[in-house]
CSV table of C-alpha atoms in Angstrom, one decimal:
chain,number,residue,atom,x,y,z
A,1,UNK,CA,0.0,0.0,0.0
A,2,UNK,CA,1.7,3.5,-1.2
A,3,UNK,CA,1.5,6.4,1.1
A,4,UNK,CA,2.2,9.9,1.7
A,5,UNK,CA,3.9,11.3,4.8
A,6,UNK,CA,2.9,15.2,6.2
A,7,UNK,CA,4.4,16.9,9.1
A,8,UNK,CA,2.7,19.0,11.5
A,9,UNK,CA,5.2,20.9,13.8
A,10,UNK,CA,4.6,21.8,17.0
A,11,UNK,CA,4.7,25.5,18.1
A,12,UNK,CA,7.7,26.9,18.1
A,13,UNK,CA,8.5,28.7,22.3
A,14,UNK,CA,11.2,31.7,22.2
A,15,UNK,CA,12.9,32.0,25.5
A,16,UNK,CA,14.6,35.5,25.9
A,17,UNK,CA,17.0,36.0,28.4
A,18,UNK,CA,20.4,36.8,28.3
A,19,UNK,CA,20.3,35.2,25.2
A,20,UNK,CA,17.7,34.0,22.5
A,21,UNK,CA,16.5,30.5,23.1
A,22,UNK,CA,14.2,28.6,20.8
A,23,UNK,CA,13.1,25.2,21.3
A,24,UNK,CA,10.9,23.3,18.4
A,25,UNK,CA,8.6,20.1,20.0
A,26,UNK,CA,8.1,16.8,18.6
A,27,UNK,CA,7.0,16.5,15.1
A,28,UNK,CA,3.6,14.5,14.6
A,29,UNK,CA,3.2,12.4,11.6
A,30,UNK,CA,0.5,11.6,9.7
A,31,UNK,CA,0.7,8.9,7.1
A,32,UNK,CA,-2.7,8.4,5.0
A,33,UNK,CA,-3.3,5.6,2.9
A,34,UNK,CA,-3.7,6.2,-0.8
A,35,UNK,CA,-5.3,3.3,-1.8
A,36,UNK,CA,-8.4,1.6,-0.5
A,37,UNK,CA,-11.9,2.1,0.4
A,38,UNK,CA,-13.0,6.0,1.0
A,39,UNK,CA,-14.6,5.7,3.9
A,40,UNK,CA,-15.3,7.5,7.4
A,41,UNK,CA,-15.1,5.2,10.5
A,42,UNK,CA,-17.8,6.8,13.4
A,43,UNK,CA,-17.7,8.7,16.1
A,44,UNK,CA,-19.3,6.3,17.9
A,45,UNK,CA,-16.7,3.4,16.7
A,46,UNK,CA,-13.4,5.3,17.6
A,47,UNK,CA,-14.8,6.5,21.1
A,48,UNK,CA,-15.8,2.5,21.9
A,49,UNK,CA,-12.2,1.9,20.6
A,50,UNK,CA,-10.4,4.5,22.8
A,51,UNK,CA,-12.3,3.7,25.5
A,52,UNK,CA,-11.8,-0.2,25.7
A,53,UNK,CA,-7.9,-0.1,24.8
A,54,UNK,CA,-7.1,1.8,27.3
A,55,UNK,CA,-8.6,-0.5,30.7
A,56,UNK,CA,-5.2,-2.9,29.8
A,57,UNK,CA,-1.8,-2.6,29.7
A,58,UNK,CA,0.7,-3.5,26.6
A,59,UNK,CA,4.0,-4.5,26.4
A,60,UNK,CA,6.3,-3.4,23.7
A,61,UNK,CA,5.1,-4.3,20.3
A,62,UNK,CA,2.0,-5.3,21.4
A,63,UNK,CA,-0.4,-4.8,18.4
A,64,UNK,CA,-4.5,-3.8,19.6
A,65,UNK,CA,-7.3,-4.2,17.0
A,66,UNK,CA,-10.5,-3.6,16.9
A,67,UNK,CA,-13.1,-4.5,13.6
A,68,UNK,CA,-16.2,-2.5,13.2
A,69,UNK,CA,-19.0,-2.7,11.1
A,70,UNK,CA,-21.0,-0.5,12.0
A,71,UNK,CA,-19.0,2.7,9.7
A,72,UNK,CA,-21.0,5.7,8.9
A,73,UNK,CA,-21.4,4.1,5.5
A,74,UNK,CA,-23.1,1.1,4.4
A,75,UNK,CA,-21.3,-1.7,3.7
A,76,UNK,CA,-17.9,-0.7,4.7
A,77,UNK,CA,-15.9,-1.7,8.1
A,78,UNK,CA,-13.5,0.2,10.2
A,79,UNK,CA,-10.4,-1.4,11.1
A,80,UNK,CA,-8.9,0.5,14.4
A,81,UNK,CA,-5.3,-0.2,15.5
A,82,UNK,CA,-3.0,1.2,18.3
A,83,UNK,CA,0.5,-0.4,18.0
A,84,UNK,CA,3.0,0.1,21.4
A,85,UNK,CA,6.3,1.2,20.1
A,86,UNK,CA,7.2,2.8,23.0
A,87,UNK,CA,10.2,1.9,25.3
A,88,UNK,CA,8.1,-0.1,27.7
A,89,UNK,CA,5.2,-1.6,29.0
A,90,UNK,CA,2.2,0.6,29.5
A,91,UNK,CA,-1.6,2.1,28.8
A,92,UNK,CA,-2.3,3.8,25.7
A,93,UNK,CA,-3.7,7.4,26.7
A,94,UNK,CA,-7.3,8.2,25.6
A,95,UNK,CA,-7.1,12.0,24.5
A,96,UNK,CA,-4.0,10.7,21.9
A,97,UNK,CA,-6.2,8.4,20.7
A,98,UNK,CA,-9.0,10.1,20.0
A,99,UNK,CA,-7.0,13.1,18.8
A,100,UNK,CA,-4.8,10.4,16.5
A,101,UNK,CA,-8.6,8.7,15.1
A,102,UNK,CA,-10.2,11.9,14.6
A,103,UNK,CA,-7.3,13.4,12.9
A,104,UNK,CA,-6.8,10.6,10.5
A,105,UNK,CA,-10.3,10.1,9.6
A,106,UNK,CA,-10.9,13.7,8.5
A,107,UNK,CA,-8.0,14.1,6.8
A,108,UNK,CA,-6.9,11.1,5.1
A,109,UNK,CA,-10.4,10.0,3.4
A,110,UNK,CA,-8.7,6.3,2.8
A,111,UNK,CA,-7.3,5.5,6.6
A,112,UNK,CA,-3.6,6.2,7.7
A,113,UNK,CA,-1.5,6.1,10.7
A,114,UNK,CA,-0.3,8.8,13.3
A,115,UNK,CA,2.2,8.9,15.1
A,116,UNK,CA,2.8,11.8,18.3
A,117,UNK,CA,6.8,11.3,18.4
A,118,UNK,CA,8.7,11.6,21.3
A,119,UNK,CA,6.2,13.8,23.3
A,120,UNK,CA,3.7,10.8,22.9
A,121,UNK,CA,2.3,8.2,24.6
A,122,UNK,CA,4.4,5.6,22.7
A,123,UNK,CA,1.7,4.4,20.3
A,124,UNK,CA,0.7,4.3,16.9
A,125,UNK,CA,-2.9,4.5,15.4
A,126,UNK,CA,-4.0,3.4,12.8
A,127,UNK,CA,-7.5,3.8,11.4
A,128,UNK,CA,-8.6,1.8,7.8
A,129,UNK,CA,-11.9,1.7,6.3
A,130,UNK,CA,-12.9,-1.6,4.2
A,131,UNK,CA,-15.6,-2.3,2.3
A,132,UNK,CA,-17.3,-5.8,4.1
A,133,UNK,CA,-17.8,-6.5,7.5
A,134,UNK,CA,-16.1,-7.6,10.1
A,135,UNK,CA,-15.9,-11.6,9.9
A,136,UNK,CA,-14.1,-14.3,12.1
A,137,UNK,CA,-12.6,-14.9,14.3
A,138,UNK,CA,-13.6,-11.7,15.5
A,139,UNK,CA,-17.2,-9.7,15.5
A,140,UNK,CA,-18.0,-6.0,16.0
A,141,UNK,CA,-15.7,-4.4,18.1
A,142,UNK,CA,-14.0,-7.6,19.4
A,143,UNK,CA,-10.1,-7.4,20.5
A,144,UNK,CA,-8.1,-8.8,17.9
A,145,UNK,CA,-4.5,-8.7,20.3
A,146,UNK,CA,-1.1,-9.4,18.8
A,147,UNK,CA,1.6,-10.0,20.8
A,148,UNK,CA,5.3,-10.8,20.0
């Protein structure tokens, strides 16, 4: 699957003193998928998502996925994916996700991945709209857990 990277910077904080100090956060990336269903994933669905992943902890590499159905389009399924790439074991954080889903679903209309760099929680999100449904072994909303 080909894909385009973007960067958002952070804000840029200017320190005067006895001399001028600047200091330039984290870069965020957003990768978006070009190719694949055009799709929106719902509200509804990334809120459930957020919510659940973050009631267990992951250990590195630990891969959490979640299938939904239920899209704001007929016939299409939401794929939802937070991957721990952090430097150890932990809880996702629930405002990254929801910031990293919403983010990805309004601007990359085929699914992507973001990615909050050193100033996040570790994570990656994914988001990927499909058209079908969500089959076995795994139903609406189940966990589909990966670990290494």
């Amino acid at each position: 699957m080909s894909s385009t990277k973007s960067l958002i910077l952070g804000g840029a904080t200017l320190a005067l003193s006895v001399m001028l100090a600047a200091r330039v956060r984290a870069q965020v990336v957003i990768d978006c998928n070009q190719s694949g269903a055009a799709a929106q994933c719902s509200l509804e669905n990334i809120t459930t998502f957020c919510e659940q992943i973050v009631l267990s902890t992951y250990n590195v590499s630990d891969s959490i996925s979640r299938c939904f159905s239920n899209s704001t389009e007929k016939g299409v399924r939401c794929d939802l994916t937070a991957v721990n790439h952090g430097p150890q074991t932990s809880v996702p954080n629930f405002d990254q996700c929801m910031k990293a889903m919403l983010t990805i679903t309004n601007d990359c209309p085929m699914g992507g991945e973001m990615d909050f760099g050193v100033e996040g929680d570790g994570y990656d999100y994914y988001l990927d709209p499909n058209k079908g449904s969500c089959g076995p072994p795994c139903g609406d909303g189940e966990e589909r857990e990966e670990k290494e």
